[in-house]
Amino acid sequence: MNAPIYNRVALIGLGLIASSMAHAMRWKGLAGEITGHARSPETRAVALEIGLCDRVYETAAEAVAGADLVVLCVPVGSMAEIAAQIGPNLAPGATVTDVGSVKQAVIEAVAPYIPAGVHFVPGHPLAGTEHSGPRAGFATLFQNRWWLLTPLPDGDPAATARLRTLCEGIGANVDEMGAAHHDLVLAVTSHTPHLIAYTMVGVADHLRRVTESEIVKYSAAGFRDFTRIAASDPTMWRDVFLTNKDATLDILGRFTEELFMLQRAIRMGDGQQLYDYFNRTRAIRRGIIEAGQDTAAPDFGRGAPATTGTET
């Protein structure tokens, strides 16, 4: 059993990421005590029932009192409201982090409420599944997944290093980058692909010449993956697109240009261009597998229990 990295960790929002953090920290002995807050009385009751938290509070301000690490696990659109509530109760020397998949908007929302002497280190674990709620979490969610930290330019390096140690302790690979670069990278690797997935499932829904039963019965691998991605939390993704608007629109515009190019190649019967394009892009898939971020198992490992899924 490891020595605790933080004596008291407060989890604000008790969904998949927070519950997985709680399980992982208990498993590895990285937190002396875990407190929590959720708006829903039902969620608070479940968190106590399954042992996620030692104590659960009705308000976020109560939950953070005395904590040396506070993790904001709420939708990006709620960050400012929560930060305003907890600001006066944050302990001197404490670290505040978050798990939002947009970073510039979170910094703008949270930083004004962080008092002097408290460290704010924004973060983003690239891990998740299509399931949500406190019962969805599991201790190995972050194993070999990336956890991105975007420290503020005037932040305390020691606070960042301590948070990195926790993230690595629960199994994650940690990297650091600027907030603006993070938002551009995630627009390419997550945000725009999710938007495309939602759109493709919407197309199938509106194509009345193909019945719903046919879509379900004859669902091929690509469409199955689209539906898995599109099962993600609607509130979270609404906030992602509204707060990472510029980067997402930029990448979506580039995607549209590529799509028009492929559309023309198909129309003109240019098989060589299609082959060259698909061959070049297939190399990216190989790189993902070689990096250990997915599996080359038959049928993409669908026969095995899923440990990761929709990531933000």
Short mmCIF file of C-alpha atoms in Angstrom, two decimals, residues 1-307:
data_model
loop_
_atom_site.label_atom_id
_atom_site.label_comp_id
_atom_site.label_asym_id
_atom_site.label_seq_id
_atom_site.Cartn_x
_atom_site.Cartn_y
_atom_site.Cartn_z
CA MET A 1 0.00 0.00 0.00
CA ASN A 2 1.36 3.42 -0.98
CA ALA A 3 1.52 6.42 1.32
CA PRO A 4 -1.30 8.89 0.59
CA ILE A 5 -0.36 11.67 -1.81
CA TYR A 6 -3.23 13.82 -0.54
CA ASN A 7 -4.74 13.62 2.94
CA ARG A 8 -8.21 14.63 1.79
CA VAL A 9 -9.56 14.63 -1.76
CA ALA A 10 -12.88 16.30 -2.55
CA LEU A 11 -14.71 15.11 -5.65
CA ILE A 12 -17.27 17.61 -6.93
CA GLY A 13 -19.63 15.70 -9.20
CA LEU A 14 -19.84 11.93 -8.73
CA GLY A 15 -20.16 10.46 -12.19
CA LEU A 16 -17.99 8.01 -14.14
CA ILE A 17 -14.67 9.86 -13.87
CA ALA A 18 -15.03 10.82 -10.20
CA SER A 19 -16.17 7.34 -9.18
CA SER A 20 -13.31 5.74 -11.11
CA MET A 21 -10.85 8.11 -9.43
CA ALA A 22 -12.28 7.17 -6.03
CA HIS A 23 -11.99 3.44 -6.74
CA ALA A 24 -8.44 3.84 -8.08
CA MET A 25 -7.24 6.03 -5.19
CA ARG A 26 -8.62 3.57 -2.63
CA TRP A 27 -7.10 0.63 -4.51
CA LYS A 28 -3.67 2.26 -4.54
CA GLY A 29 -3.95 3.96 -1.13
CA LEU A 30 -3.31 7.42 -2.59
CA ALA A 31 -5.87 9.42 -0.59
CA GLY A 32 -6.30 9.46 3.16
CA GLU A 33 -9.95 10.49 2.94
CA ILE A 34 -12.39 11.12 0.09
CA THR A 35 -15.29 13.52 0.37
CA GLY A 36 -17.85 14.21 -2.34
CA HIS A 37 -20.72 16.32 -3.54
CA ALA A 38 -23.44 15.79 -6.13
CA ARG A 39 -26.54 17.85 -6.77
CA SER A 40 -28.82 14.83 -6.87
CA PRO A 41 -29.81 13.29 -3.52
CA GLU A 42 -30.04 9.92 -5.28
CA THR A 43 -26.45 10.20 -6.51
CA ARG A 44 -25.23 11.18 -3.05
CA ALA A 45 -27.02 8.18 -1.56
CA VAL A 46 -25.47 5.80 -4.10
CA ALA A 47 -21.99 7.21 -3.49
CA LEU A 48 -22.31 6.42 0.21
CA GLU A 49 -23.94 3.05 -0.42
CA ILE A 50 -21.13 1.76 -2.63
CA GLY A 51 -18.35 3.35 -0.57
CA LEU A 52 -17.08 5.90 -3.08
CA CYS A 53 -16.74 8.58 -0.42
CA ASP A 54 -16.15 8.63 3.30
CA ARG A 55 -18.52 11.58 3.57
CA VAL A 56 -20.90 13.15 1.06
CA TYR A 57 -22.21 16.69 1.36
CA GLU A 58 -25.26 18.49 0.07
CA THR A 59 -23.19 21.50 -0.99
CA ALA A 60 -19.89 21.75 -2.82
CA ALA A 61 -18.65 24.36 -0.35
CA GLU A 62 -18.98 21.88 2.53
CA ALA A 63 -17.28 19.10 0.57
CA VAL A 64 -14.09 21.06 -0.13
CA ALA A 65 -13.50 22.28 3.42
CA GLY A 66 -10.12 21.01 4.58
CA ALA A 67 -9.33 19.22 1.32
CA ASP A 68 -5.81 19.46 -0.08
CA LEU A 69 -7.03 18.33 -3.53
CA VAL A 70 -10.33 19.36 -5.11
CA VAL A 71 -11.36 17.74 -8.40
CA LEU A 72 -14.11 19.42 -10.41
CA CYS A 73 -15.95 16.62 -12.23
CA VAL A 74 -18.93 18.63 -13.48
CA PRO A 75 -19.91 19.69 -17.03
CA VAL A 76 -17.87 22.57 -18.41
CA GLY A 77 -20.93 24.81 -18.41
CA SER A 78 -21.24 24.42 -14.62
CA MET A 79 -17.61 25.15 -13.75
CA ALA A 80 -18.00 28.88 -13.00
CA GLU A 81 -21.00 28.32 -10.72
CA ILE A 82 -19.22 25.62 -8.75
CA ALA A 83 -15.97 27.60 -8.53
CA ALA A 84 -17.86 30.57 -7.10
CA GLN A 85 -19.40 28.33 -4.45
CA ILE A 86 -16.19 26.66 -3.31
CA GLY A 87 -13.77 29.59 -3.57
CA PRO A 88 -14.24 30.95 -0.02
CA ASN A 89 -13.93 27.46 1.50
CA LEU A 90 -10.72 26.35 -0.21
CA ALA A 91 -7.89 25.61 2.20
CA PRO A 92 -4.62 27.55 1.84
CA GLY A 93 -2.12 25.45 -0.09
CA ALA A 94 -4.81 23.25 -1.66
CA THR A 95 -4.77 22.27 -5.32
CA VAL A 96 -7.84 22.55 -7.54
CA THR A 97 -8.01 20.58 -10.78
CA ASP A 98 -10.74 19.54 -13.19
CA VAL A 99 -11.50 16.80 -15.70
CA GLY A 100 -13.14 18.89 -18.44
CA SER A 101 -12.31 18.16 -22.06
CA VAL A 102 -11.99 21.88 -22.87
CA LYS A 103 -9.30 23.86 -21.12
CA GLN A 104 -9.32 27.53 -22.13
CA ALA A 105 -13.00 27.92 -21.23
CA VAL A 106 -12.47 26.14 -17.91
CA ILE A 107 -9.56 28.41 -17.02
CA GLU A 108 -11.64 31.49 -17.81
CA ALA A 109 -14.52 30.12 -15.73
CA VAL A 110 -12.61 28.88 -12.68
CA ALA A 111 -9.43 30.95 -12.27
CA PRO A 112 -11.18 34.17 -11.10
CA TYR A 113 -12.57 32.32 -8.07
CA ILE A 114 -9.33 30.68 -6.93
CA PRO A 115 -7.99 32.63 -3.94
CA ALA A 116 -4.35 33.52 -3.41
CA GLY A 117 -2.39 30.65 -1.94
CA VAL A 118 -4.50 27.97 -3.69
CA HIS A 119 -3.09 26.25 -6.78
CA PHE A 120 -5.17 25.71 -9.92
CA VAL A 121 -3.86 22.99 -12.26
CA PRO A 122 -6.37 22.25 -15.06
CA GLY A 123 -6.44 18.65 -16.26
CA HIS A 124 -8.15 16.25 -18.62
CA PRO A 125 -8.12 12.44 -18.45
CA LEU A 126 -8.56 10.90 -21.92
CA ALA A 127 -10.61 8.00 -20.63
CA GLY A 128 -14.24 7.03 -20.35
CA THR A 129 -17.04 4.77 -21.47
CA GLU A 130 -20.51 5.41 -22.82
CA HIS A 131 -21.87 4.76 -19.32
CA SER A 132 -22.38 7.43 -16.67
CA GLY A 133 -23.23 7.78 -13.01
CA PRO A 134 -21.49 6.72 -9.78
CA ARG A 135 -22.05 3.00 -10.37
CA ALA A 136 -20.28 3.17 -13.76
CA GLY A 137 -16.79 3.76 -12.35
CA PHE A 138 -14.03 1.17 -12.01
CA ALA A 139 -10.50 1.33 -10.67
CA THR A 140 -8.65 0.49 -13.90
CA LEU A 141 -10.32 3.10 -16.13
CA PHE A 142 -7.13 5.19 -16.36
CA GLN A 143 -4.65 2.37 -16.95
CA ASN A 144 -2.38 3.34 -19.88
CA ARG A 145 -4.65 6.29 -20.76
CA TRP A 146 -3.33 9.80 -21.15
CA TRP A 147 -4.03 12.47 -18.55
CA LEU A 148 -3.24 15.92 -19.90
CA LEU A 149 -2.32 18.75 -17.55
CA THR A 150 -2.37 22.38 -18.68
CA PRO A 151 -0.62 24.31 -15.89
CA LEU A 152 -1.05 28.07 -15.82
CA PRO A 153 2.05 30.09 -16.78
CA ASP A 154 2.36 31.49 -13.25
CA GLY A 155 1.41 28.23 -11.53
CA ASP A 156 3.38 26.40 -8.84
CA PRO A 157 5.52 23.61 -10.37
CA ALA A 158 5.44 21.66 -7.09
CA ALA A 159 1.63 21.54 -7.13
CA THR A 160 1.69 20.31 -10.73
CA ALA A 161 4.30 17.66 -9.88
CA ARG A 162 2.22 16.41 -6.94
CA LEU A 163 -0.90 16.12 -9.10
CA ARG A 164 1.13 14.32 -11.78
CA THR A 165 2.23 11.80 -9.16
CA LEU A 166 -1.41 11.09 -8.27
CA CYS A 167 -2.43 10.65 -11.92
CA GLU A 168 0.49 8.32 -12.55
CA GLY A 169 -0.34 6.47 -9.35
CA ILE A 170 -3.79 5.55 -10.64
CA GLY A 171 -2.29 4.25 -13.87
CA ALA A 172 -2.34 7.17 -16.28
CA ASN A 173 0.36 8.46 -18.61
CA VAL A 174 0.77 12.19 -17.97
CA ASP A 175 1.70 14.93 -20.40
CA GLU A 176 1.64 18.71 -20.16
CA MET A 177 0.71 21.29 -22.80
CA GLY A 178 -0.73 24.76 -23.17
CA ALA A 179 -4.49 25.19 -22.93
CA ALA A 180 -4.95 26.52 -26.48
CA HIS A 181 -2.94 23.66 -27.96
CA HIS A 182 -4.91 21.16 -25.89
CA ASP A 183 -8.20 22.47 -27.27
CA LEU A 184 -6.95 22.21 -30.85
CA VAL A 185 -5.61 18.67 -30.35
CA LEU A 186 -8.87 17.51 -28.78
CA ALA A 187 -10.90 19.13 -31.54
CA VAL A 188 -9.06 16.80 -33.94
CA THR A 189 -8.95 13.64 -31.85
CA SER A 190 -12.27 13.78 -30.00
CA HIS A 191 -14.63 16.71 -30.43
CA THR A 192 -15.10 16.71 -34.20
CA PRO A 193 -15.23 12.89 -34.41
CA HIS A 194 -18.01 12.93 -31.82
CA LEU A 195 -19.90 15.56 -33.80
CA ILE A 196 -19.56 13.44 -36.95
CA ALA A 197 -20.77 10.36 -35.06
CA TYR A 198 -23.83 12.19 -33.76
CA THR A 199 -24.49 13.43 -37.30
CA MET A 200 -24.22 10.00 -38.90
CA VAL A 201 -26.62 8.47 -36.39
CA GLY A 202 -28.93 11.41 -37.05
CA VAL A 203 -28.74 10.73 -40.80
CA ALA A 204 -29.78 7.13 -40.21
CA ASP A 205 -32.64 8.33 -38.03
CA HIS A 206 -33.93 10.66 -40.74
CA LEU A 207 -33.48 8.25 -43.64
CA ARG A 208 -36.98 6.83 -43.54
CA ARG A 209 -36.32 4.50 -46.47
CA VAL A 210 -34.13 2.48 -44.11
CA THR A 211 -36.15 1.24 -41.16
CA GLU A 212 -35.01 1.34 -37.57
CA SER A 213 -35.14 -2.44 -37.36
CA GLU A 214 -32.81 -2.71 -40.37
CA ILE A 215 -30.37 -0.24 -38.81
CA VAL A 216 -30.26 -2.32 -35.64
CA LYS A 217 -30.25 -5.74 -37.33
CA TYR A 218 -27.70 -5.02 -40.03
CA SER A 219 -25.52 -2.59 -38.10
CA ALA A 220 -21.98 -2.93 -39.46
CA ALA A 221 -18.82 -2.27 -37.48
CA GLY A 222 -18.47 1.37 -38.46
CA PHE A 223 -22.03 2.27 -37.56
CA ARG A 224 -21.78 0.34 -34.28
CA ASP A 225 -18.83 2.51 -33.33
CA PHE A 226 -20.76 5.64 -34.29
CA THR A 227 -23.67 4.64 -32.05
CA ARG A 228 -21.30 3.90 -29.16
CA ILE A 229 -19.75 7.34 -29.46
CA ALA A 230 -23.14 9.01 -29.88
CA ALA A 231 -24.33 7.42 -26.62
CA SER A 232 -22.21 9.90 -24.66
CA ASP A 233 -23.69 12.34 -22.17
CA PRO A 234 -25.65 15.03 -24.08
CA THR A 235 -25.05 17.75 -21.48
CA MET A 236 -21.30 17.24 -21.53
CA TRP A 237 -21.09 17.35 -25.32
CA ARG A 238 -23.37 20.36 -25.62
CA ASP A 239 -20.98 22.23 -23.32
CA VAL A 240 -17.89 20.97 -25.17
CA PHE A 241 -19.04 22.32 -28.52
CA LEU A 242 -20.21 25.64 -27.12
CA THR A 243 -16.94 26.21 -25.23
CA ASN A 244 -14.49 24.89 -27.84
CA LYS A 245 -16.34 26.50 -30.73
CA ASP A 246 -13.44 28.02 -32.68
CA ALA A 247 -11.20 24.94 -32.75
CA THR A 248 -14.10 22.60 -33.54
CA LEU A 249 -15.35 24.78 -36.39
CA ASP A 250 -11.81 25.02 -37.76
CA ILE A 251 -11.37 21.23 -37.81
CA LEU A 252 -14.93 20.70 -39.07
CA GLY A 253 -14.16 23.02 -41.99
CA ARG A 254 -11.04 21.05 -42.83
CA PHE A 255 -13.03 17.81 -42.59
CA THR A 256 -15.61 19.21 -45.02
CA GLU A 257 -12.85 20.06 -47.52
CA GLU A 258 -11.46 16.52 -47.30
CA LEU A 259 -14.96 15.09 -47.70
CA PHE A 260 -15.56 17.14 -50.85
CA MET A 261 -12.24 15.88 -52.26
CA LEU A 262 -13.25 12.26 -51.64
CA GLN A 263 -16.72 12.93 -53.01
CA ARG A 264 -15.18 14.19 -56.25
CA ALA A 265 -12.82 11.18 -56.47
CA ILE A 266 -15.81 8.82 -56.14
CA ARG A 267 -17.82 10.75 -58.70
CA MET A 268 -14.90 10.77 -61.18
CA GLY A 269 -14.07 7.10 -60.57
CA ASP A 270 -10.56 8.01 -59.42
CA GLY A 271 -9.68 4.71 -57.74
CA GLN A 272 -5.99 5.54 -57.42
CA GLN A 273 -6.68 8.68 -55.42
CA LEU A 274 -9.03 6.78 -53.13
CA TYR A 275 -6.51 3.97 -52.65
CA ASP A 276 -3.64 6.36 -51.92
CA TYR A 277 -5.75 8.34 -49.46
CA PHE A 278 -7.00 5.26 -47.57
CA ASN A 279 -3.53 3.72 -47.51
CA ARG A 280 -2.03 6.89 -46.06
CA THR A 281 -4.68 7.32 -43.38
CA ARG A 282 -4.56 3.62 -42.40
CA ALA A 283 -1.09 4.24 -41.02
CA ILE A 284 -2.62 6.37 -38.26
CA ARG A 285 -4.64 3.35 -37.11
CA ARG A 286 -1.46 1.29 -36.96
CA GLY A 287 0.17 3.98 -34.86
CA ILE A 288 -2.71 3.99 -32.36
CA ILE A 289 -2.43 0.23 -31.90
CA GLU A 290 1.37 0.35 -31.60
CA ALA A 291 1.00 3.05 -28.92
CA GLY A 292 -1.19 0.72 -26.88
CA GLN A 293 -4.26 2.95 -27.14
CA ASP A 294 -6.46 0.28 -28.78
CA THR A 295 -6.38 -3.38 -29.74
CA ALA A 296 -5.73 -5.25 -32.96
CA ALA A 297 -7.78 -8.20 -31.66
CA PRO A 298 -10.28 -9.81 -34.07
CA ASP A 299 -13.44 -7.73 -34.45
CA PHE A 300 -11.59 -4.94 -32.60
CA GLY A 301 -11.86 -6.87 -29.34
CA ARG A 302 -15.63 -6.60 -29.20
CA GLY A 303 -15.89 -10.03 -27.65
CA ALA A 304 -13.91 -8.90 -24.59
CA PRO A 305 -15.29 -6.81 -21.74
CA ALA A 306 -14.91 -3.12 -22.61
CA THR A 307 -12.60 -1.21 -20.30
#
